[in-house]
Coordinates of C-alpha atoms in Angstrom, one line a residue:
Chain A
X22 CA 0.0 0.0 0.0
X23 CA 1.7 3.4 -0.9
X24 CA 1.3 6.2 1.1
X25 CA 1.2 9.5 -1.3
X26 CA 1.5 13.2 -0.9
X27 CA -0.7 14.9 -2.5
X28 CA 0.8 18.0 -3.7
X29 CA -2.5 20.0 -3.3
X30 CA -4.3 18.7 -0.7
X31 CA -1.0 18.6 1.3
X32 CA -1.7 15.6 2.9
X33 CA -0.2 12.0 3.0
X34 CA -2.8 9.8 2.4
X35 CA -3.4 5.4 1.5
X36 CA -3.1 4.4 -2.4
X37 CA -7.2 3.8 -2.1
X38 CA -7.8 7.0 -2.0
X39 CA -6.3 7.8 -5.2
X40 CA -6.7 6.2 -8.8
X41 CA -3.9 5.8 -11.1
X42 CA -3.7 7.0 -14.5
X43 CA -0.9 6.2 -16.7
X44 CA 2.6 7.9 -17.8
X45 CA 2.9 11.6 -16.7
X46 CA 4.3 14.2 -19.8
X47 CA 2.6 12.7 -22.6
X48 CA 1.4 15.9 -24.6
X49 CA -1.4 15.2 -27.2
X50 CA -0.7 16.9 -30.9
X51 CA -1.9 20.2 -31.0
X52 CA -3.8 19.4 -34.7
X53 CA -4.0 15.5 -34.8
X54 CA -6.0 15.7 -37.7
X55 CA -2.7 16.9 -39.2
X56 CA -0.3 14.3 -37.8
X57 CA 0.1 10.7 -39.4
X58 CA -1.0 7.3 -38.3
X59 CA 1.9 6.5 -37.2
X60 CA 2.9 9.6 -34.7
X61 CA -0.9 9.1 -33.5
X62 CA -0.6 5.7 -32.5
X63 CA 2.6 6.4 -31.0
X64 CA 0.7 8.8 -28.8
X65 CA -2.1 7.1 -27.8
X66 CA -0.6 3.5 -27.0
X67 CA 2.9 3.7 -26.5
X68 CA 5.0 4.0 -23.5
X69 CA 8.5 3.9 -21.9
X70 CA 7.1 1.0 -19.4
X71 CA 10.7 1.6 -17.9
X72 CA 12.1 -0.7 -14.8
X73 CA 13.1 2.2 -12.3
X74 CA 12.5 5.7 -12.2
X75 CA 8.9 6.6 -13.6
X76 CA 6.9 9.3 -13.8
X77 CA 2.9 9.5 -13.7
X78 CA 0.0 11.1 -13.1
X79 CA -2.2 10.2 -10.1
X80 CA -6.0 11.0 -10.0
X81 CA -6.9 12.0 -6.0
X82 CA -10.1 10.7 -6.5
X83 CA -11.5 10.2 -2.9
X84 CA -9.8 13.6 -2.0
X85 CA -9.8 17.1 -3.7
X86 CA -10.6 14.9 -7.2
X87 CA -7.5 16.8 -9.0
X88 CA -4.2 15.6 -11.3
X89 CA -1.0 15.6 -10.1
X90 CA 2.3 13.7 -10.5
X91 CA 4.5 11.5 -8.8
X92 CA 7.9 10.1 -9.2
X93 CA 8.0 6.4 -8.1
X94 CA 11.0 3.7 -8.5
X95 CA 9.2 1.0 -10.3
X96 CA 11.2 -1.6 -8.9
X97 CA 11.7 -0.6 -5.4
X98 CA 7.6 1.3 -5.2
X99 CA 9.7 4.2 -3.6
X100 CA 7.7 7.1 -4.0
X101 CA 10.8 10.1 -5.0
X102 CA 8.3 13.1 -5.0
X103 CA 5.0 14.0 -6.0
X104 CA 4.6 17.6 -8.0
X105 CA 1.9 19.8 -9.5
X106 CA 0.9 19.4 -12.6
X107 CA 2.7 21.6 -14.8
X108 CA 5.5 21.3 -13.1
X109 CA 8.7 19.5 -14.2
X110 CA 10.0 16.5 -11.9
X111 CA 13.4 16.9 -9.8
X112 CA 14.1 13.4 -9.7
X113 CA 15.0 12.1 -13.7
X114 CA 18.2 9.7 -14.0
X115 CA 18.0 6.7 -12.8
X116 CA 21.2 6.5 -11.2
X117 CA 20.9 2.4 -11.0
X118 CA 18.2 0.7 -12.8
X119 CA 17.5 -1.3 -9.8
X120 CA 17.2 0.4 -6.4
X121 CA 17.2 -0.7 -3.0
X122 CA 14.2 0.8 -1.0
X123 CA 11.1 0.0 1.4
X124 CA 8.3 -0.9 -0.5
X125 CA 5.8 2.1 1.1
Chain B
X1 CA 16.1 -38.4 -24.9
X2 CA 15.4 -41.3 -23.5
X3 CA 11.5 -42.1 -23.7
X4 CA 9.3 -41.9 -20.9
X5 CA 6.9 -44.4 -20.2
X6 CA 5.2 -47.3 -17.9
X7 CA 8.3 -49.6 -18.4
X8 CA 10.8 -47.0 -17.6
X9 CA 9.2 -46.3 -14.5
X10 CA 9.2 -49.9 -13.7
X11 CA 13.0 -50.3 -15.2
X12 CA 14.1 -47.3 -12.8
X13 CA 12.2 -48.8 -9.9
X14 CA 14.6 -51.2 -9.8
X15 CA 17.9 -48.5 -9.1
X16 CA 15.5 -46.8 -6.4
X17 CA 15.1 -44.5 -9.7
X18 CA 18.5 -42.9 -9.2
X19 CA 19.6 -43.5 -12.4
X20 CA 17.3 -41.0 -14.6
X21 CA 18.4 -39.1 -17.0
X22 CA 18.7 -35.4 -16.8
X23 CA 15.7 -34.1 -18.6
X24 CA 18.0 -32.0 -20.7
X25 CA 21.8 -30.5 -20.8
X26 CA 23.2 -27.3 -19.7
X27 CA 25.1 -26.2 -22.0
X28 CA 28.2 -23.5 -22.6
X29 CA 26.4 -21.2 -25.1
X30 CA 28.2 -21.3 -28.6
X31 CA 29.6 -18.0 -30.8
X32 CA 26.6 -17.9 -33.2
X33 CA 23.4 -19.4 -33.1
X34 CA 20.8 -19.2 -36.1
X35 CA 17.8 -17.7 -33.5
X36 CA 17.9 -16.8 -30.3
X37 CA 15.2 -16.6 -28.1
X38 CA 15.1 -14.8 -24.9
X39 CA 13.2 -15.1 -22.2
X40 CA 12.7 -19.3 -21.2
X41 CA 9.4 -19.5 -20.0
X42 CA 6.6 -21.8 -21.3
X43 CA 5.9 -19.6 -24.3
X44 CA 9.9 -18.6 -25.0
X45 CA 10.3 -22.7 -24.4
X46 CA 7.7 -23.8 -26.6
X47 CA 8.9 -21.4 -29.6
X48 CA 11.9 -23.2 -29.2
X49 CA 10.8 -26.7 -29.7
X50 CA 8.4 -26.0 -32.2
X51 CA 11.1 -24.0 -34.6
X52 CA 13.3 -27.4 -34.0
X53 CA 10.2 -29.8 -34.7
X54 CA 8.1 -28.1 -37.4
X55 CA 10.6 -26.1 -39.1
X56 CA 14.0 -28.3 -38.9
X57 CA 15.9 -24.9 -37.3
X58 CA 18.0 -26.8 -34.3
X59 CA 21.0 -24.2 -34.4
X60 CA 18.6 -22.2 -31.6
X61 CA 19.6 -21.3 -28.0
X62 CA 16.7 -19.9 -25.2
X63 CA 18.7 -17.4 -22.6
X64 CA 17.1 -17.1 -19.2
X65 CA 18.3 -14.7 -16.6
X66 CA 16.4 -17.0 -13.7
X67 CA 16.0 -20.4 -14.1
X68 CA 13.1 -22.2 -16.6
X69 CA 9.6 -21.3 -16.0
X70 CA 10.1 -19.6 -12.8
X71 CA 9.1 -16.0 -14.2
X72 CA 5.0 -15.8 -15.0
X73 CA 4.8 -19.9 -16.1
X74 CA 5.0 -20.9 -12.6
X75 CA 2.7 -17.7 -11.1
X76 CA -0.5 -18.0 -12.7
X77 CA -3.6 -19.9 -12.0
X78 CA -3.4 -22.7 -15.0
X79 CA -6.4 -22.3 -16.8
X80 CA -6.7 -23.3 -20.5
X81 CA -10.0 -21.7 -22.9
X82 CA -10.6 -20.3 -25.9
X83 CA -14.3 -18.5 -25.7
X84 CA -13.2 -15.4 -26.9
X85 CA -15.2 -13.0 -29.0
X86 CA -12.9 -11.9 -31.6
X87 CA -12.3 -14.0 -34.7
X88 CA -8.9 -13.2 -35.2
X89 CA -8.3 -14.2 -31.1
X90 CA -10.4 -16.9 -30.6
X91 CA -8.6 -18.3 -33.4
X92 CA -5.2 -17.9 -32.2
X93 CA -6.5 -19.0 -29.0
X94 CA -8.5 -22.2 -30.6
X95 CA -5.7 -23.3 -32.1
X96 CA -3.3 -23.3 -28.7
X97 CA -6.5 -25.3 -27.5
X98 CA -6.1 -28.2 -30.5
X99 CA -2.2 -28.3 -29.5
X100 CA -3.2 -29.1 -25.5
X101 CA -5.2 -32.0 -26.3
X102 CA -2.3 -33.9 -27.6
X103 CA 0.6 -32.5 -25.6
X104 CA 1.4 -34.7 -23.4
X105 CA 2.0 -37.5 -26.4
X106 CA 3.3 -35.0 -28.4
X107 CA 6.1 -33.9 -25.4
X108 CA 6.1 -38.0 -23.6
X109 CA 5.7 -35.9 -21.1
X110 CA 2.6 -35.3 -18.4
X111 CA 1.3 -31.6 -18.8
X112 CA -1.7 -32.5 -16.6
X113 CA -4.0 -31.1 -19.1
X114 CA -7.4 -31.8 -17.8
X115 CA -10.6 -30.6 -19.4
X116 CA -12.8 -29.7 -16.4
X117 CA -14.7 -27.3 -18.2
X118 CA -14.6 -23.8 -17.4
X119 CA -17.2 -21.1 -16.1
X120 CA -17.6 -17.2 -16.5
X121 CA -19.7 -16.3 -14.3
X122 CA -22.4 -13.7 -15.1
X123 CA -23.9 -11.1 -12.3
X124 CA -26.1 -9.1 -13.6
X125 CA -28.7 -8.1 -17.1
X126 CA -25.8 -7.0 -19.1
X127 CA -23.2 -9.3 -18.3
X128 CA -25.9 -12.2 -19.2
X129 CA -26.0 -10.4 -22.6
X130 CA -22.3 -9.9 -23.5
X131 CA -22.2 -13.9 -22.4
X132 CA -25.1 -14.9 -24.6
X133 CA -23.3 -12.7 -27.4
X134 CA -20.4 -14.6 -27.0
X135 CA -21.5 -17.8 -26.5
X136 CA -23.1 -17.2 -29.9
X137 CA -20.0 -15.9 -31.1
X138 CA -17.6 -18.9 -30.2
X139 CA -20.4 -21.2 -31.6
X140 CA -20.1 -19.5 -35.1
X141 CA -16.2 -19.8 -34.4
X142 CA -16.5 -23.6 -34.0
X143 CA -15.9 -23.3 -30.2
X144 CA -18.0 -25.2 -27.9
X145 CA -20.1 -23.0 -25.2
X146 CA -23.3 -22.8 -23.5
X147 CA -25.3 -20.1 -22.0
X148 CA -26.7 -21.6 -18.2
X149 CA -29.1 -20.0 -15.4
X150 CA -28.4 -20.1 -12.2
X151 CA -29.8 -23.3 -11.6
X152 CA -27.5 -24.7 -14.2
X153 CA -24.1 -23.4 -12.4
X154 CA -25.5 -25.0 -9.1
X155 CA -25.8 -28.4 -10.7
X156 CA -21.8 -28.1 -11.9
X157 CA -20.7 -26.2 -8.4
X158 CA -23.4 -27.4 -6.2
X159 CA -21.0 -25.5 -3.4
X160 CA -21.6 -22.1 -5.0
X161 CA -23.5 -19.7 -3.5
X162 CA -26.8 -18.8 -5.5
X163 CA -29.0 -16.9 -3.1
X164 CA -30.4 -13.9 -5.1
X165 CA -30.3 -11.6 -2.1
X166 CA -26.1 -11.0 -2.6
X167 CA -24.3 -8.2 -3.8
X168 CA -23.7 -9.3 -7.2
X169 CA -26.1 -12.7 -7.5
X170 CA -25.1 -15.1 -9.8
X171 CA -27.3 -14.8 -12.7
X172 CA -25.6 -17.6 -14.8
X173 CA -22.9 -18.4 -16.8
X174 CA -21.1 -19.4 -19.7
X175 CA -19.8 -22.8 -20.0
X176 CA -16.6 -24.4 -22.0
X177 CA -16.5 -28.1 -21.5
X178 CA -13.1 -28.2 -23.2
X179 CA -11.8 -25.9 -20.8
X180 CA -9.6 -26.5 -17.6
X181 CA -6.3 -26.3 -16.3
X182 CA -3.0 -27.9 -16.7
X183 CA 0.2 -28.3 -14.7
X184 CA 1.7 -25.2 -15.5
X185 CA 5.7 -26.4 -14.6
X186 CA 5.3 -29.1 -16.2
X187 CA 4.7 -27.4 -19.4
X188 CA 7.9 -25.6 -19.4
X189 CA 9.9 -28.8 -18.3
X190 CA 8.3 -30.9 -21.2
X191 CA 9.0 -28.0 -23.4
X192 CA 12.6 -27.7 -22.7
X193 CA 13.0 -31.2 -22.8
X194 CA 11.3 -31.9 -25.8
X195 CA 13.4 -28.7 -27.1
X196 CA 16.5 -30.1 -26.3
X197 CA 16.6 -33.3 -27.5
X198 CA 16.2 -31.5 -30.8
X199 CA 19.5 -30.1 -29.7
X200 CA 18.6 -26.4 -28.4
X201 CA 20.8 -25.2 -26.4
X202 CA 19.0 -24.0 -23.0
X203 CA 21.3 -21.7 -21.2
X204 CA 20.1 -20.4 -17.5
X205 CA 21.7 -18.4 -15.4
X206 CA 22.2 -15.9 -18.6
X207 CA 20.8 -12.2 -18.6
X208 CA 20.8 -10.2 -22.0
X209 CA 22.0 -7.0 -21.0
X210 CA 22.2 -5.4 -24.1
X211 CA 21.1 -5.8 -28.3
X212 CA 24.0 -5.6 -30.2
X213 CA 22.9 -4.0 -34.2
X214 CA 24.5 -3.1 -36.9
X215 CA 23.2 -0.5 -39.7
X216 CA 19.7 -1.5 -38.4
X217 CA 20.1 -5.5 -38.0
X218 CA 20.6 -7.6 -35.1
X219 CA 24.3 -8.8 -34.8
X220 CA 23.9 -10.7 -31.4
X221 CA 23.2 -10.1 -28.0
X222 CA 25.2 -9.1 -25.0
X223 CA 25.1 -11.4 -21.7
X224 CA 26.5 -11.5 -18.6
X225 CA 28.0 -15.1 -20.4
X226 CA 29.4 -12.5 -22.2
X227 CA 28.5 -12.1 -26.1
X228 CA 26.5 -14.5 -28.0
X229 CA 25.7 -13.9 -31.9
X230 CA 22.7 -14.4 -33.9
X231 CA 21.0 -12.5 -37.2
X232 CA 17.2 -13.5 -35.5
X233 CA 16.7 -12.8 -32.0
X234 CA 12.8 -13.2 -30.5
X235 CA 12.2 -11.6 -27.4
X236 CA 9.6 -14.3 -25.7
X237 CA 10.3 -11.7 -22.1
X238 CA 6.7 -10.6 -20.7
X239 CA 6.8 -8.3 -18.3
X240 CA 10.2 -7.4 -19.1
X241 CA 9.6 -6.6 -22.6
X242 CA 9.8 -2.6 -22.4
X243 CA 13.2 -3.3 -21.1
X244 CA 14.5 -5.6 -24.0
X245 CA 12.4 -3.3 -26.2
X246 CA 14.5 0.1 -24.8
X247 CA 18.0 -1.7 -25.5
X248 CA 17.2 -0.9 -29.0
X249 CA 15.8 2.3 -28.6
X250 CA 12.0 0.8 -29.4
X251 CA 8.9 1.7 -27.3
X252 CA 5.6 -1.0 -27.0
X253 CA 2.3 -0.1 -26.1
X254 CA 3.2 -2.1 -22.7
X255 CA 2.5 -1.9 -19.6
X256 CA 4.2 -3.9 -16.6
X257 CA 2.2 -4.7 -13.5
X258 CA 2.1 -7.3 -10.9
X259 CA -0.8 -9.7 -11.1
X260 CA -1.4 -11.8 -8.0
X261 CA -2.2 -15.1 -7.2
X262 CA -2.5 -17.2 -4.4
X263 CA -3.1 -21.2 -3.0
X264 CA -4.8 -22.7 0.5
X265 CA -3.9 -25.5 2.4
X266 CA -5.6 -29.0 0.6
X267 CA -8.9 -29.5 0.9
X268 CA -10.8 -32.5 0.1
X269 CA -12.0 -32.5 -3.5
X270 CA -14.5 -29.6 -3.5
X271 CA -14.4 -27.8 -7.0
X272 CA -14.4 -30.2 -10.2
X273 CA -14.3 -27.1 -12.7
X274 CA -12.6 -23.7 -12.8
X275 CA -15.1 -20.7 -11.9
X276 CA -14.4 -17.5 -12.9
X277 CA -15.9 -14.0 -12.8
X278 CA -15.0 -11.1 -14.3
X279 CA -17.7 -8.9 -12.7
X280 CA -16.2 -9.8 -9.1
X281 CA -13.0 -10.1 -10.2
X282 CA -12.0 -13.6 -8.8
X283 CA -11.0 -17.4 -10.1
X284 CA -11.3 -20.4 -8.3
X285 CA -10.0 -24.4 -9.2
X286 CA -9.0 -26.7 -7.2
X287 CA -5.6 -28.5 -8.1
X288 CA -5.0 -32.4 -8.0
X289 CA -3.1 -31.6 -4.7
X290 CA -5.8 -30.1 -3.0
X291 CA -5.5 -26.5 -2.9
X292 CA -7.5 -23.6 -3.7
X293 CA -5.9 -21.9 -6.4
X294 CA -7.2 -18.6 -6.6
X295 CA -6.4 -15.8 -9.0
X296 CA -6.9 -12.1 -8.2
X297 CA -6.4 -8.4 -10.2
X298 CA -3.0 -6.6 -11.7
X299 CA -2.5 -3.3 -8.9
X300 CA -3.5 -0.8 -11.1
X301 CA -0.3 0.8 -11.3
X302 CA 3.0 -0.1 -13.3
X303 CA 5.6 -1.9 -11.6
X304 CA 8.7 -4.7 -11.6
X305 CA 8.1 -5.6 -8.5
X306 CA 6.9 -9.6 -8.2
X307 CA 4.3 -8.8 -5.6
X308 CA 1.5 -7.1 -5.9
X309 CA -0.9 -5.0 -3.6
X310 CA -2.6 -6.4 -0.4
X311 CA -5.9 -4.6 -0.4
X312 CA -6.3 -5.8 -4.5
X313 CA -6.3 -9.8 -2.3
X314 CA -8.9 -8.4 0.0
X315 CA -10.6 -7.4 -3.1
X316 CA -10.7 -11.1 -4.4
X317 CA -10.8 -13.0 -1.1
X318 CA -14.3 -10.6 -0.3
X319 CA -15.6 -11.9 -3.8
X320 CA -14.4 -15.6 -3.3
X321 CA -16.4 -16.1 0.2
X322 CA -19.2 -14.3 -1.1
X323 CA -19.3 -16.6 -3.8
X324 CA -18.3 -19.7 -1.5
X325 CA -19.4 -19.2 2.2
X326 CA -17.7 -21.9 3.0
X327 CA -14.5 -21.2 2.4
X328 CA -14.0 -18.4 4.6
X329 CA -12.2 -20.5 7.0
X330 CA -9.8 -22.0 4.5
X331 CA -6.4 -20.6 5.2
X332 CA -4.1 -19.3 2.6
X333 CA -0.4 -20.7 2.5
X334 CA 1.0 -18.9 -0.1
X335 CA 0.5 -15.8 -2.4
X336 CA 2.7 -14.1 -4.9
X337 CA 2.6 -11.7 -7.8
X338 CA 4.0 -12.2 -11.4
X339 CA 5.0 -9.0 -13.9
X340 CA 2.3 -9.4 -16.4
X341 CA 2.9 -7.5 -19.6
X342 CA -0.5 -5.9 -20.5
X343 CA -1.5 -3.9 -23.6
X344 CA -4.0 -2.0 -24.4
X345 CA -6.5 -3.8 -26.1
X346 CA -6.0 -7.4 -24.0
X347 CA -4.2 -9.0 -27.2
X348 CA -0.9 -10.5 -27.8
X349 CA 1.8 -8.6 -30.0
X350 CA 3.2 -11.6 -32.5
X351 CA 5.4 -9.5 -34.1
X352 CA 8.9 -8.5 -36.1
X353 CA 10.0 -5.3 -35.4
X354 CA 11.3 -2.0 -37.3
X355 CA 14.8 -3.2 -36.3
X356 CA 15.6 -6.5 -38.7
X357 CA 16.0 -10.0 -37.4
X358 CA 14.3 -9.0 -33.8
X359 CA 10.4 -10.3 -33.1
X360 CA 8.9 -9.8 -30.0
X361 CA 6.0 -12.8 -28.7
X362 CA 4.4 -10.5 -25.4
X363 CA 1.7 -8.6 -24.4
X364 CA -0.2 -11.8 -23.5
X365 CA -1.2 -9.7 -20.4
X366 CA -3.0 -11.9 -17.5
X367 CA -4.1 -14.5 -19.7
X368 CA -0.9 -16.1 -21.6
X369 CA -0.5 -19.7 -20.3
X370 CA -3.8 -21.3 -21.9
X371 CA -2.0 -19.8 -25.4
X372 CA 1.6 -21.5 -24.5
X373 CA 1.6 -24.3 -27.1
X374 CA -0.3 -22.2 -29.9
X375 CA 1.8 -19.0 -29.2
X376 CA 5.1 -21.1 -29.7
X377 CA 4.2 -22.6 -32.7
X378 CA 2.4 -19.4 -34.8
X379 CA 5.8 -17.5 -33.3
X380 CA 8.0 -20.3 -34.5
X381 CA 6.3 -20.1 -38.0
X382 CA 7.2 -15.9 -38.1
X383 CA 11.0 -17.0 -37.0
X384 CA 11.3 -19.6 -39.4
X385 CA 9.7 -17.6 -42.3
X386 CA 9.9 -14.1 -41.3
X387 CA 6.9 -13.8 -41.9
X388 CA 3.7 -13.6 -39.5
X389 CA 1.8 -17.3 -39.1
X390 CA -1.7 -16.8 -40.5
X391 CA -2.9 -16.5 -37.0
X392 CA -0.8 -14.4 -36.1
X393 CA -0.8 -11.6 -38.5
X394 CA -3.6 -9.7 -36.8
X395 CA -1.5 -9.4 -33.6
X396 CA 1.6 -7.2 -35.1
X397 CA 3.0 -4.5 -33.9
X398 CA 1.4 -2.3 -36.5
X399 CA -2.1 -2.5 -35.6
X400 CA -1.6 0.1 -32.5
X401 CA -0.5 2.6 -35.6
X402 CA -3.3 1.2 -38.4
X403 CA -5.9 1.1 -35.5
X404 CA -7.0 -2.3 -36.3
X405 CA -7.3 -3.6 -32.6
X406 CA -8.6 -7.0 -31.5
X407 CA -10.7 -5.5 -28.8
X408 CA -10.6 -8.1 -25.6
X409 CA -10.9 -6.1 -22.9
X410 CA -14.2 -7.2 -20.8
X411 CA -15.8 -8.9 -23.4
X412 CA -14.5 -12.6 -23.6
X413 CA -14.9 -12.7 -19.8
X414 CA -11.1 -11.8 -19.3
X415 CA -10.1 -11.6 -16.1
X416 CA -8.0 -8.7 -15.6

């Protein structure tokens, strides 16, 4: 069970309270009428899906029901730092792939 | 390989059965292989032997970082269908079917397959119309189902709990006689053994760190056995496939998460069938040993790590002893999680790639053992050939780009 920050709420609060909802920084095409097949797809179904550092967007559903992001180690479920959206994250190179940390 | 059967066992007796022969070698890997297939699961395993039998290519060696089968081969719950909607799927899925019920000759060796029929259990108006709709479909497809009321599932699983006044009542179900489970280790041993009498070279202990190209083509493949080359490497890696996918600079529309499963102590024969509901999100058989084998959700996040979330068990266990009363005072004695490679529209990827000579066989999600046998061989066929089995042509990679998805999700009573 991972215990998140939410970044507006400013609270810490249990994983059920939130929903999660896939790879953070994915911008959609400004005209996608004007982009190909190919670059569309690419947007809509495919993802880094990396083993370590990771960042997505979580829904606080149960709470104030708004975006934000969070930095979480894949491998080890540390959570690294939650952040507005909008924002840009602090944590970004993996320094190992595999990291050694309490599963929260 | 020395042939399995009554009169060995009998022959062996004799020696206290010390004198077996190792179901296959461990060999040094060579410099060059014609394919190499990572990953040496069930599915990775079976591509292997069927390249060897049906296409004569025996030059072949399966890297596995762990040992074989112990990534999502020996972490799921077993079952074997093929009732789902699609054409294109219930095909592929058919046709892995056809290969189980002669698997055991085929391999001489015991895969357990046992067809105890399989229920998906229906709990409310609409889920009694997308079964009835795909109970017509599989019908059309060749595949044998029945729609059945609730008096019908009672008679199968008299223990199953079919007051109308629960949460989610069952309503009825649809029912695949030639469904059931099989022994899922057994499947990659009789695999690998079947794959290296045929003279693949299964190397364990071996972790691709790296795909090695040149102007756009696969020269070989870095390992921590140091480097091994090859103009055809198949990535056969599940839930690690983003990772071999990123050594190369590719992204898949993958997702990584852990899907969970867990056993009881042994009970006394209880459940002759495998029940499963996609509405309450839980699976029940009962394995020849005894135990409850019961299967539960992915978490709903990403994540490498096998194990998955506790309150996604609670989930399951709440639906199980709703479902059957009675087995809220069986213990559980193990659970564990597996790193299930999902994508976004429930269907395998059967696939070359933009870079030459490298396939990928994943996204096969939460529901990849039942296809082990037919997965190997339509991926053997695209090896052999380079070119996609006729099966498996609708599962390429291109299909996320052309939009022509094979839409599984929730409507052939996959359990997620």
């Amino acid at each position: 069970m991972h215990h998140i920050y939410c970044p507006y709420c400013e609270e810490t609060r249990e994983e059920e309270e939130y929903s999660y909802t896939g790879e953070a920084h994915i911008e959609r095409p400004k005209d996608p009428a004007a982009i190909s097949d190919e670059a569309w797809g690419d947007y809509l179904f495919f993802r880094s899906n990396p083993r370590g550092i990771h960042h997505e967007m979580w829904y606080h559903a149960a709470g104030c029901r708004r975006y934000f992001n969070v930095t979480r180690n894949t491998q080890s479920y540390q959570i690294h730092e939650t952040y507005k959206m909008g924002e840009l994250p602090t944590v970004t190179v993996p320094k190992e792939t595999v990291q050694k940390g309490e599963a929260s | 390989m020395k042939k399995y059967s009554g009169f060995s066992l009998f022959k062996h007796s004799l020696s206290h059965h010390e004198n077996w022969q190792a179901a296959w070698r461990s060999p040094q890997p060579k410099k060059e292989y014609d394919v190499i297939i990572v990953g040496g699961g069930g599915h990775g395993l079976a591509t292997a032997y069927y390249l060897a039998k049906v296409h004569g290519i025996t030059n072949v060696a399966v890297l596995e970082k762990g040992y074989l089968g112990g990534g999502n081969t020996a972490r799921n719950t077993t079952i074997v269908r093929s009732n789902y909607l699609w054409d294109e799927a219930s095909k592929l899925y058919d046709h892995s079917l056809d290969l189980w019920k002669d698997l055991s000759q085929d391999l001489n060796y015991n895969v357990m397959f046992s067809q105890r029929g399989v229920l998906n259990l229906g709990h409310n108006l609409q889920d009694m119309r997308d079964i009835e709709r795909r109970v017509n479909a599989n019908r059309l497809n060749g595949i044998d189902g029945v729609v059945l009321n609730t008096a019908e599932v009672k008679e199968i699983v008299p223990v199953i709990n079919d007051s109308q006044d629960i949460r989610y009542p069952v309503l009825g179900a649809s029912w695949q006689a030639t469904g059931g489970v099989a022994r899922h280790d057994a499947v990659a041993w009789g695999f690998a053994r079947g794959a290296d009498s045929f003279g693949v070279d299964l190397i364990q202990q071996c972790e691709v760190t790296d795909i090695i190209t040149e102007e756009g083509a696969v020269v070989g493949v870095q390992t921590t056995q140091g480097f091994i080359g090859s103009k055809k490497v198949a990535c056969v890696t599940a839930g690690n496939s983003g990772v071999m996918a990123a050594m190369v600079g590719l992204r898949l529309p993958i997702e990584s998460r852990p899907l969970q499963a867990l056993v009881s102590e042994p009970v006394k024969p209880i459940i002759d069938t495998v029940v499963m509901s996609n509405a309450v999100h839980a699976y029940v058989s009962q394995s020849d040993k005894g135990d409850l084998v019961i299967g539960a959700g992915t978490d709903s996040y990403n994540g490498y790590g096998q194990r998955g979330s506790f309150h996604i068990v609670e989930h399951t266990l709440s639906a199980i002893c709703e479902l059957f009363p009675m087995f809220s005072r069986v213990r559980m004695n193990r659970a564990w999680g597996g790193v299930v490679d999902t994508c976004p529209d429930a269907c395998p990827i059967i696939s070359k790639t933009s870079v030459k000579g490298l396939y990928f066989n994943c996204g096969w999600g939460t529901g990849g053992f039942k296809a082990t046998p037919g997965s190997g061989h339509v991926f053997a066929h695209t090896l052999a050939h380079d070119e996609a089995h006729p099966f498996a042509a609708p599962f390429s990679l291109d299909r996320f780009n052309t939009g022509h998805l094979i839409d599984e999700h929730g409507a052939a009573g996959v359990a997620h």
